[in-house]
XYZ file of C-alpha atoms in Angstrom:
649
model
C 44.490 -40.471 -5.145
C 44.605 -37.468 -7.503
C 41.622 -38.847 -9.384
C 39.751 -39.365 -6.121
C 40.508 -35.843 -4.919
C 39.386 -34.464 -8.297
C 36.106 -36.358 -8.018
C 35.487 -35.121 -4.467
C 36.298 -31.518 -5.377
C 34.413 -31.603 -8.645
C 31.291 -33.358 -7.407
C 29.568 -30.165 -6.125
C 30.319 -28.444 -9.439
C 28.896 -31.376 -11.381
C 25.790 -31.456 -9.207
C 25.248 -27.719 -9.593
C 25.761 -27.973 -13.338
C 23.318 -30.855 -13.549
C 20.787 -28.932 -11.468
C 21.176 -25.908 -13.733
C 20.686 -28.033 -16.844
C 17.638 -29.606 -15.203
C 16.195 -26.162 -14.452
C 16.711 -25.128 -18.071
C 14.978 -28.258 -19.319
C 12.200 -28.419 -16.727
C 11.415 -24.680 -16.372
C 9.730 -25.066 -12.965
C 7.059 -22.612 -11.859
C 5.100 -22.003 -8.687
C 1.876 -20.235 -7.791
C 0.134 -20.265 -4.432
C -3.337 -21.825 -4.393
C -4.952 -21.605 -0.934
C -6.641 -24.651 0.588
C -10.327 -24.300 1.466
C -9.386 -23.786 5.123
C -7.596 -20.559 4.171
C -10.499 -19.146 2.125
C -13.227 -17.124 3.820
C -15.801 -17.772 1.099
C -15.126 -21.072 -0.643
C -17.760 -22.008 -3.254
C -20.228 -24.622 -2.082
C -19.407 -28.281 -2.738
C -22.697 -28.697 -4.553
C -21.928 -25.881 -6.991
C -18.361 -27.027 -7.597
C -19.608 -30.542 -8.312
C -22.318 -29.330 -10.636
C -25.068 -30.934 -8.588
C -28.743 -30.213 -9.161
C -28.726 -31.310 -12.789
C -26.132 -30.956 -15.558
C -25.802 -27.330 -16.631
C -24.736 -26.011 -20.007
C -24.002 -22.568 -21.318
C -25.116 -21.934 -24.894
C -23.859 -18.483 -25.931
C -24.911 -17.048 -22.579
C -28.129 -19.012 -22.134
C -27.956 -21.353 -19.133
C -29.654 -24.683 -19.752
C -30.225 -27.328 -17.091
C -30.530 -30.891 -18.319
C -32.211 -33.149 -15.775
C -32.979 -36.819 -15.815
C -35.855 -37.413 -18.170
C -35.383 -34.374 -20.346
C -34.017 -30.938 -20.906
C -35.277 -27.398 -21.174
C -34.387 -27.482 -24.879
C -36.606 -29.242 -27.345
C -33.580 -30.186 -29.458
C -31.118 -31.925 -27.118
C -28.625 -32.159 -29.971
C -27.930 -28.470 -29.410
C -26.141 -29.435 -26.194
C -23.148 -30.528 -28.259
C -19.983 -28.452 -27.872
C -19.775 -28.506 -31.648
C -22.835 -26.267 -31.586
C -21.431 -23.936 -28.951
C -22.678 -25.557 -25.746
C -20.269 -25.697 -22.802
C -20.846 -28.246 -20.047
C -20.576 -26.599 -16.624
C -19.330 -29.551 -14.613
C -16.895 -30.227 -11.790
C -13.954 -30.532 -14.169
C -14.611 -27.120 -15.751
C -15.070 -25.398 -12.396
C -11.868 -26.886 -10.991
C -9.989 -25.882 -14.126
C -11.383 -22.369 -13.746
C -10.289 -22.006 -10.128
C -6.837 -23.375 -10.885
C -6.458 -20.999 -13.844
C -7.556 -18.007 -11.762
C -4.653 -18.608 -9.378
C -1.953 -20.129 -11.564
C -2.466 -19.271 -15.217
C -0.458 -16.386 -16.651
C -0.884 -17.397 -20.304
C 2.816 -16.633 -20.610
C 2.568 -12.969 -19.592
C 5.760 -13.327 -17.548
C 7.602 -12.827 -20.844
C 6.033 -9.425 -21.461
C 6.076 -8.315 -17.820
C 9.559 -9.550 -16.888
C 11.554 -9.750 -20.116
C 10.101 -6.719 -21.870
C 8.619 -4.384 -19.231
C 11.227 -5.321 -16.596
C 8.797 -5.287 -13.697
C 11.422 -6.723 -11.302
C 14.556 -5.373 -13.010
C 14.450 -1.895 -11.475
C 14.282 -0.743 -7.837
C 11.637 -3.403 -7.129
C 13.444 -6.757 -7.210
C 12.501 -10.391 -6.727
C 15.170 -10.643 -4.054
C 13.720 -7.810 -1.955
C 10.179 -9.067 -2.456
C 11.263 -12.489 -1.197
C 13.006 -10.823 1.748
C 9.822 -8.939 2.650
C 7.752 -12.127 2.492
C 10.199 -14.056 4.670
C 10.090 -11.264 7.252
C 6.330 -11.802 7.573
C 7.124 -15.201 9.155
C 3.992 -16.718 7.671
C 1.615 -14.151 9.171
C 0.479 -12.768 5.840
C -0.367 -9.213 4.787
C -2.777 -7.278 2.595
C 0.009 -4.856 1.660
C 3.500 -6.216 1.098
C 5.936 -3.438 1.947
C 9.147 -3.857 -0.050
C 12.531 -2.190 0.334
C 13.781 -0.487 -2.830
C 17.096 -1.753 -4.192
C 18.214 1.577 -5.694
C 17.371 5.262 -5.976
C 14.835 6.300 -8.597
C 13.169 9.578 -9.579
C 9.581 9.520 -10.828
C 8.260 12.951 -11.699
C 9.155 15.314 -8.884
C 9.393 12.476 -6.345
C 12.706 10.792 -5.517
C 12.489 7.314 -4.020
C 15.607 6.363 -2.072
C 17.393 3.036 -1.867
C 16.199 1.276 1.281
C 12.846 3.113 1.318
C 9.852 0.895 2.020
C 7.040 1.207 -0.522
C 3.431 0.046 -0.327
C 2.831 -2.386 -3.171
C -0.643 -3.533 -2.132
C 0.455 -7.045 -3.093
C -1.288 -9.633 -0.901
C 0.357 -12.556 0.881
C -2.061 -14.958 2.638
C -1.385 -16.326 6.102
C 0.871 -19.356 5.916
C 1.999 -18.558 2.367
C 5.491 -17.659 1.227
C 4.471 -16.360 -2.184
C 2.288 -13.448 -3.290
C -1.314 -14.046 -4.242
C -1.736 -14.156 -8.015
C 1.952 -13.756 -8.899
C 3.299 -17.046 -10.301
C 7.081 -17.326 -10.535
C 8.800 -19.295 -13.289
C 12.430 -20.173 -14.008
C 12.891 -19.886 -17.752
C 15.756 -19.084 -20.127
C 18.158 -18.878 -17.214
C 16.264 -16.350 -15.110
C 13.383 -16.039 -12.696
C 10.294 -14.483 -14.244
C 7.205 -13.081 -12.561
C 3.774 -13.217 -14.148
C 0.313 -12.094 -13.137
C -2.739 -14.313 -12.761
C -6.332 -13.216 -12.199
C -6.131 -13.481 -8.409
C -3.545 -10.711 -8.113
C -6.480 -8.364 -8.702
C -9.630 -10.427 -8.145
C -8.937 -11.823 -4.693
C -7.712 -10.181 -1.539
C -6.397 -10.978 1.908
C -8.695 -10.103 4.787
C -7.082 -7.457 6.999
C -7.945 -9.315 10.219
C -7.686 -13.057 9.528
C -5.187 -12.780 6.639
C -7.252 -15.437 4.865
C -8.221 -15.157 1.206
C -11.501 -13.684 -0.020
C -12.053 -15.033 -3.514
C -13.750 -12.578 -5.866
C -13.150 -9.440 -3.785
C -10.983 -6.851 -5.568
C -7.497 -6.118 -4.307
C -8.555 -2.573 -3.455
C -5.097 -1.294 -2.495
C -3.001 -2.936 -5.225
C -0.568 -0.208 -6.211
C -0.351 -1.339 -9.841
C 0.578 2.070 -11.211
C 3.580 2.519 -8.936
C 4.730 -1.086 -9.365
C 4.704 -0.591 -13.147
C 6.376 2.807 -12.880
C 9.290 1.202 -11.024
C 9.927 -1.145 -13.965
C 12.712 -0.398 -16.431
C 10.686 -0.362 -19.660
C 7.196 0.846 -18.854
C 7.324 2.607 -22.215
C 5.918 -0.707 -23.433
C 2.728 0.361 -21.622
C 2.574 3.867 -23.086
C -0.825 3.422 -24.784
C -2.440 3.037 -21.343
C -1.234 6.499 -20.320
C -1.680 10.094 -21.492
C 1.243 9.978 -23.925
C -0.717 10.969 -27.033
C 2.157 11.957 -29.310
C 5.408 9.992 -29.218
C 6.947 12.326 -31.818
C 7.657 14.941 -29.148
C 10.120 12.512 -27.543
C 12.298 12.211 -30.673
C 15.872 13.347 -30.041
C 18.171 11.329 -32.316
C 17.133 11.385 -35.984
C 19.460 8.461 -36.693
C 17.441 6.032 -34.555
C 15.226 4.827 -37.383
C 13.279 1.684 -38.204
C 12.174 0.310 -41.575
C 8.402 0.756 -41.823
C 5.740 -1.511 -43.264
C 5.759 0.422 -46.552
C 9.570 0.136 -46.861
C 10.304 3.696 -45.798
C 11.900 4.685 -42.498
C 10.630 6.362 -39.346
C 12.396 7.759 -36.293
C 11.908 6.162 -32.892
C 11.366 8.302 -29.772
C 14.142 8.533 -27.232
C 13.614 5.592 -24.839
C 14.734 7.462 -21.708
C 12.540 10.512 -22.377
C 9.484 8.387 -23.156
C 10.110 6.208 -20.117
C 10.228 9.252 -17.853
C 6.856 10.521 -19.114
C 5.154 7.121 -18.867
C 6.501 6.460 -15.364
C 5.316 9.846 -14.135
C 1.791 9.165 -15.365
C 1.550 5.593 -14.077
C 2.602 6.683 -10.590
C -0.504 8.900 -10.434
C -2.950 5.988 -10.568
C -4.697 5.593 -7.202
C -4.296 2.230 -5.437
C -6.870 -0.312 -6.559
C -7.172 1.312 -9.989
C -5.942 0.093 -13.362
C -6.169 1.522 -16.867
C -7.059 -1.439 -19.068
C -7.798 0.619 -22.186
C -5.382 1.636 -24.940
C -6.900 4.966 -25.917
C -3.726 6.929 -25.086
C -5.583 8.681 -22.282
C -4.995 8.075 -18.603
C -8.347 7.089 -17.130
C -7.901 4.163 -14.758
C -10.925 2.519 -13.209
C -11.453 0.446 -10.119
C -10.510 -3.205 -10.226
C -13.917 -4.936 -10.395
C -15.100 -7.706 -8.122
C -15.715 -11.236 -9.414
C -19.104 -11.805 -7.797
C -20.334 -12.026 -11.345
C -23.433 -14.236 -11.504
C -26.288 -12.249 -13.009
C -24.167 -9.115 -13.295
C -23.866 -8.937 -17.091
C -22.883 -7.171 -19.262
C -19.282 -7.045 -18.072
C -16.592 -4.388 -18.055
C -17.007 -0.829 -16.804
C -19.058 0.046 -19.911
C -20.723 -3.307 -20.518
C -18.662 -3.922 -23.658
C -18.376 -7.672 -22.871
C -21.904 -8.882 -23.593
C -21.608 -11.587 -26.256
C -20.541 -15.207 -26.166
C -20.421 -17.730 -23.320
C -21.646 -16.712 -19.870
C -23.259 -13.479 -21.112
C -19.867 -12.109 -22.164
C -17.930 -13.016 -19.019
C -15.568 -15.200 -21.055
C -14.964 -12.287 -23.425
C -14.207 -10.055 -20.433
C -11.780 -12.574 -18.901
C -10.120 -12.928 -22.299
C -9.703 -9.172 -22.648
C -7.652 -8.958 -19.465
C -5.006 -11.383 -20.698
C -5.119 -10.668 -24.424
C -4.699 -6.904 -24.089
C -3.889 -5.752 -20.590
C -0.814 -7.928 -20.116
C 0.653 -7.898 -23.639
C 0.730 -4.616 -25.535
C 2.463 -6.376 -28.428
C -0.823 -8.119 -29.219
C -2.291 -4.885 -30.605
C 0.227 -4.486 -33.411
C -2.300 -5.148 -36.189
C -4.583 -2.402 -34.895
C -1.826 0.139 -34.205
C -2.354 2.264 -37.347
C -6.057 2.745 -36.601
C -5.874 3.019 -32.820
C -2.608 4.913 -32.341
C -1.797 6.408 -35.743
C 1.481 4.466 -35.714
C 2.974 2.187 -38.330
C 3.152 -1.399 -37.091
C 6.949 -1.449 -37.159
C 7.223 1.851 -35.295
C 4.800 0.567 -32.661
C 6.803 -2.634 -32.132
C 10.064 -0.689 -32.115
C 8.832 1.593 -29.337
C 7.750 -1.349 -27.184
C 10.933 -3.371 -27.675
C 13.732 -0.797 -27.928
C 14.378 -0.798 -24.179
C 13.324 -4.338 -23.213
C 14.714 -5.465 -19.871
C 16.063 -8.743 -21.239
C 18.610 -8.197 -24.048
C 17.126 -11.222 -25.813
C 13.961 -9.180 -26.479
C 15.633 -5.772 -26.951
C 15.360 -4.346 -30.447
C 18.384 -2.462 -31.771
C 17.556 0.098 -34.497
C 21.084 -0.359 -35.870
C 20.404 -4.006 -36.708
C 18.823 -3.218 -40.062
C 15.946 -5.549 -39.210
C 12.346 -4.566 -39.053
C 11.083 -4.875 -35.467
C 8.653 -7.577 -36.640
C 11.557 -9.558 -38.136
C 13.490 -9.242 -34.887
C 10.507 -10.336 -32.778
C 9.925 -13.348 -35.031
C 13.383 -14.636 -34.071
C 12.619 -14.651 -30.323
C 8.825 -14.940 -30.202
C 7.753 -17.754 -27.816
C 4.350 -17.894 -29.539
C 5.010 -17.718 -33.294
C 2.040 -17.344 -35.587
C 0.063 -14.967 -33.373
C 0.662 -11.288 -32.499
C 2.247 -10.713 -29.122
C 4.012 -13.093 -26.771
C 1.054 -14.352 -24.728
C -0.616 -17.699 -25.434
C -3.387 -16.750 -27.857
C -5.120 -17.832 -31.037
C -6.381 -15.868 -33.990
C -10.181 -16.200 -34.066
C -11.730 -16.814 -37.489
C -12.619 -13.103 -37.532
C -8.983 -11.932 -37.222
C -7.758 -9.228 -37.837
C -11.209 -7.747 -37.233
C -12.370 -7.037 -33.708
C -15.667 -8.578 -32.601
C -18.091 -8.430 -29.698
C -16.594 -11.675 -28.382
C -12.990 -10.624 -28.983
C -12.956 -6.804 -28.692
C -9.155 -6.826 -28.936
C -9.052 -9.214 -31.910
C -7.415 -12.227 -30.257
C -8.516 -14.987 -27.898
C -6.563 -16.537 -25.052
C -6.095 -20.297 -25.410
C -3.103 -22.438 -24.461
C -1.649 -25.340 -26.402
C -3.117 -28.637 -25.255
C -6.471 -27.143 -24.251
C -9.582 -26.530 -26.311
C -10.404 -23.114 -27.746
C -11.491 -20.833 -24.906
C -11.551 -23.700 -22.411
C -9.549 -21.860 -19.762
C -11.461 -18.556 -19.930
C -14.757 -20.449 -20.000
C -13.653 -22.281 -16.855
C -12.731 -19.002 -15.187
C -16.103 -17.519 -16.104
C -17.973 -20.544 -14.758
C -15.959 -20.470 -11.529
C -16.476 -16.740 -10.971
C -20.207 -17.309 -11.194
C -19.970 -19.601 -8.146
C -18.426 -16.917 -5.935
C -20.381 -15.164 -3.219
C -19.046 -12.756 -0.563
C -18.270 -13.943 2.978
C -20.761 -13.411 5.750
C -20.363 -10.050 7.490
C -18.806 -10.207 10.932
C -21.045 -7.380 12.084
C -24.536 -8.626 12.875
C -27.372 -6.258 12.030
C -30.811 -6.517 13.565
C -33.514 -7.842 11.281
C -35.713 -4.771 11.782
C -32.880 -2.490 10.673
C -32.342 -4.540 7.507
C -36.068 -4.485 6.811
C -36.136 -0.710 7.206
C -33.144 -0.477 4.859
C -34.911 -2.619 2.278
C -37.965 -0.377 2.492
C -35.832 2.737 2.017
C -34.087 1.057 -0.938
C -37.447 0.681 -2.624
C -38.875 4.057 -1.588
C -35.771 5.888 -2.817
C -36.215 4.159 -6.212
C -32.783 2.503 -6.037
C -34.587 -0.620 -7.230
C -35.437 1.033 -10.551
C -31.867 0.273 -11.693
C -30.546 -2.108 -9.036
C -32.967 -5.021 -9.292
C -32.815 -8.781 -9.780
C -30.517 -11.395 -8.280
C -27.384 -9.274 -8.774
C -29.142 -5.956 -8.068
C -28.663 -4.635 -11.586
C -31.024 -4.170 -14.506
C -28.196 -5.261 -16.833
C -28.265 -1.971 -18.708
C -25.714 0.615 -19.828
C -26.471 4.251 -18.976
C -25.105 7.171 -20.968
C -22.314 9.043 -19.205
C -24.270 12.224 -19.944
C -27.201 10.846 -17.952
C -25.384 9.264 -15.017
C -23.037 12.251 -14.793
C -19.881 10.355 -13.858
C -16.426 11.310 -15.176
C -16.813 10.911 -18.975
C -13.268 10.171 -20.138
C -13.283 6.416 -19.786
C -16.752 6.095 -21.341
C -15.197 7.144 -24.667
C -12.162 4.851 -24.429
C -13.335 2.303 -27.033
C -14.640 4.771 -29.638
C -11.885 4.144 -32.203
C -12.622 0.420 -32.297
C -15.760 0.922 -34.408
C -13.817 1.074 -37.667
C -12.151 -2.282 -36.907
C -15.192 -4.385 -36.023
C -16.507 -7.324 -38.046
C -19.035 -10.175 -37.697
C -18.760 -12.132 -34.439
C -17.580 -15.679 -35.104
C -15.584 -18.219 -33.093
C -14.287 -21.742 -33.402
C -16.469 -24.430 -31.824
C -15.617 -25.011 -28.127
C -14.397 -28.564 -28.836
C -11.675 -27.279 -31.218
C -8.165 -28.246 -30.036
C -5.297 -25.766 -29.742
C -3.308 -25.327 -31.968
C -6.346 -24.838 -34.178
C -6.284 -27.326 -37.079
C -7.101 -26.383 -40.621
C -10.766 -26.621 -41.448
C -11.855 -26.195 -37.816
C -15.570 -25.629 -37.408
C -16.524 -21.962 -37.245
C -19.690 -20.870 -35.455
C -21.602 -17.630 -35.628
C -21.862 -16.212 -32.125
C -25.414 -15.232 -31.248
C -25.659 -11.446 -30.928
C -29.182 -10.759 -32.209
C -30.513 -10.468 -28.664
C -28.244 -7.492 -27.937
C -29.735 -4.015 -28.197
C -27.760 -2.054 -30.851
C -28.233 1.181 -28.915
C -26.799 -0.437 -25.800
C -23.765 -1.585 -27.781
C -23.285 1.946 -29.129
C -23.215 3.202 -25.552
C -20.859 0.446 -24.418
C -18.314 1.271 -27.138
C -19.104 4.990 -27.578
C -19.662 4.370 -31.280
C -21.009 7.002 -33.648
C -22.209 10.123 -31.878
C -22.569 8.287 -28.557
C -20.710 9.769 -25.569
C -20.333 6.242 -24.189
C -21.742 4.945 -20.973
C -21.290 2.908 -17.845
C -23.100 -0.283 -16.966
C -25.378 -0.397 -13.954
C -23.173 -1.957 -11.309
C -24.459 -4.929 -9.366
C -24.536 -4.434 -5.592
C -23.387 -7.853 -4.403
C -20.419 -7.667 -2.028
C -20.348 -3.910 -1.390
C -18.709 -4.609 1.966
C -15.593 -5.657 0.047
C -15.558 -3.215 -2.867
C -15.037 0.270 -1.406
C -14.368 2.931 -2.663
C -17.225 3.452 -5.138
C -18.124 4.554 -8.681
C -16.161 3.350 -11.671
C -13.224 5.660 -10.905
C -13.146 4.796 -7.200
C -13.447 8.486 -6.416
C -16.090 8.140 -3.685
C -13.829 7.322 -0.755
C -14.086 8.164 2.944
C -11.920 6.744 5.707
C -13.036 5.458 9.128
C -13.190 9.102 10.210
C -15.745 11.159 8.268
C -13.126 13.905 7.996
C -10.943 11.621 5.843
C -12.687 12.507 2.589
C -11.819 11.729 -1.008
C -8.774 9.918 -2.338
C -6.515 12.624 -0.809
C -7.976 12.039 2.657
C -7.917 8.260 2.385
C -5.480 6.413 0.084
C -3.068 9.346 -0.222
C -2.737 9.313 3.572
C -2.299 5.541 3.724
C -5.879 5.133 5.019
C -8.157 2.357 3.745
C -11.588 3.633 2.635
C -14.338 2.575 5.028
C -17.234 0.810 3.240
C -20.019 2.322 5.386
C -18.663 5.870 5.277
C -17.883 5.640 1.552
C -21.423 4.397 0.872
C -22.726 7.301 2.925
C -20.803 9.657 0.631
C -22.428 7.981 -2.348
C -25.946 8.855 -1.156
C -25.431 11.932 1.065
C -25.223 15.161 -0.927
C -23.284 17.192 1.642
C -20.680 14.518 2.270
C -20.265 13.888 -1.451
C -19.603 17.561 -2.049
C -16.776 17.334 0.469
C -15.392 14.265 -1.305
C -15.519 15.947 -4.712
C -13.923 19.120 -3.372
C -11.050 17.102 -1.875
C -10.497 15.228 -5.145
C -10.558 18.477 -7.136
C -7.728 19.874 -5.036
C -5.425 17.150 -6.367
C -3.859 17.932 -9.735
C -2.684 14.330 -9.857
C -6.241 13.010 -9.715
C -7.385 15.474 -12.374
C -4.723 14.201 -14.740
C -5.948 10.614 -14.398
C -9.662 11.536 -14.447
C -10.578 10.441 -10.926
C -13.300 12.753 -9.603
C -16.015 10.875 -7.699
C -18.766 12.820 -9.472
C -22.138 11.680 -10.826
C -24.790 9.169 -9.722
C -26.589 11.943 -7.843
C -29.283 9.836 -6.235
C -29.459 11.238 -2.717
C -30.991 9.478 0.256
C -30.660 12.211 2.850
C -32.499 15.192 4.314
C -32.628 16.894 0.883
C -34.921 14.111 -0.365
C -36.928 13.648 2.836
C -35.022 10.810 4.509
C -33.887 10.772 8.134
C -30.456 9.845 9.447
C -31.964 6.627 10.836
C -33.291 5.691 7.409
C -29.972 6.504 5.755
C -28.130 4.363 8.310
C -30.550 1.485 7.717
C -30.073 1.697 3.950
C -26.305 1.515 4.354
C -26.609 -1.545 6.605
C -28.931 -3.164 4.071
C -26.551 -2.482 1.174
C -23.603 -3.921 3.095
C -25.595 -7.105 3.765
C -26.296 -7.978 0.115
C -24.814 -11.241 -1.104
């Protein structure tokens, strides 16, 4: 009887223990992928199935092979060993799945090191907020803070509801683009592409694939983390030495000397204060130690090359779109990956750089202790989930490493074990090129659209915004276009680190075996002067690429800094009159501010009144191409142009 009672009492404990062991072994993860019925703009079946002839991408050149022949004289060039990538149903499905589910392991950096859900913003309260939606979905998950926190001169109180801008589709019980994984005994949150490059429609709460999440409050979400010092190179913290307080907190350096680490609390305070100034929908993806966030771009990418705000992603598969997708995961979600470049880019010894990033890690497993006597690199090697490559994300060293290249501007390339080199980012690029915006709900008369098209041509908009994506695929000097110049110079320091552009053949397995075939990436077609502008090399001030106009209905506010914003009421001007008041920018009114001189002046004046916006270089200036009474156009013609622009897809 005693044995029986012991078995009955102990059975729940045994089951729980077994379940815990199973969780440790299995490491389950979940990411929401909407069915086609929940997507407002699903790609066509024909495109997803690769119908209309087999397509290949050969270093950006699209080749269609049809029955009876091919556009290439030498069909042998369509071998992946020569750089050709087959754009078929399997690749497109892989791309869509990766866009929603693939974090490339960034949950380690974001959760274990940055502590994105270890501060006032917790997984528990996020789950509570989602449950309270009762399946209705939201374009802005409002989450209750778990504790008090001071950021700059603002005190956030426990229980206060904050706007995260995180999207939850109708019928879903998980955020869009935020996979959750149970690993090493704790829940970890990562970020996939669709956290930024898809959004939930305000009315239907269905998903719009490719539209930017224009109110994602990434800066504040990061600022609420416990170790955002690991993101300091994305902010205006130019000199970490001024945060040194304890001269005994030293690390061994690469040259076997010692250096003092900055005080983690003081550095954290400065980084948090800067991150919280980013406007919603903006993100600083550059590591120039200047705070110059830009708008999250859309993913209506076909024909819109070169990619990136400056057009820096121009080489390699899909006209550089693979390089752009790689950049997001290789740099933006793992600051540790830049350790090899830290002396040139930041003026910091590699060990000091790693020590700063790891000294206050949220998870003690990844927290570097200066008293250990270890170099930070030695400590990281003991816990690194991806040994053999800088950082903790799933990456490979290209054959060009440690040099930067036009195909890998951050030196590394995202590729997961079990896939082929670049297979996932190539799939994401191919899938993005299938995306088109949803049909507008508002129906516009044909004669109005025709008038708008005529005005578009008469006003010479077509001189830059031409072709299938309404771009001439060029980069314009910041001095010519007149927009805020800070971000245009963000990549200037990379010039000294660049080397020849090479990559492993696309059929190379990961891990990369010895003797893998190395290919020279075709770059001879790229204009050297355009590349100087894209990277601000030499005496170039840098530039911004001519933005394509597809999907403008879903991409307000406008210009690279998102500074041209007007709410539903024309009096709600600038970021202060819109986002800072909790008001979504209206696409039609914001477009009007882009082309109407008087209204733009009001927008700029409102932005200039905000010291916060000045400090993060958001101004809404430049692109002074007016279509208003000052250039001989009537209000009717201006209205028609706006309707025409909103109809482009």
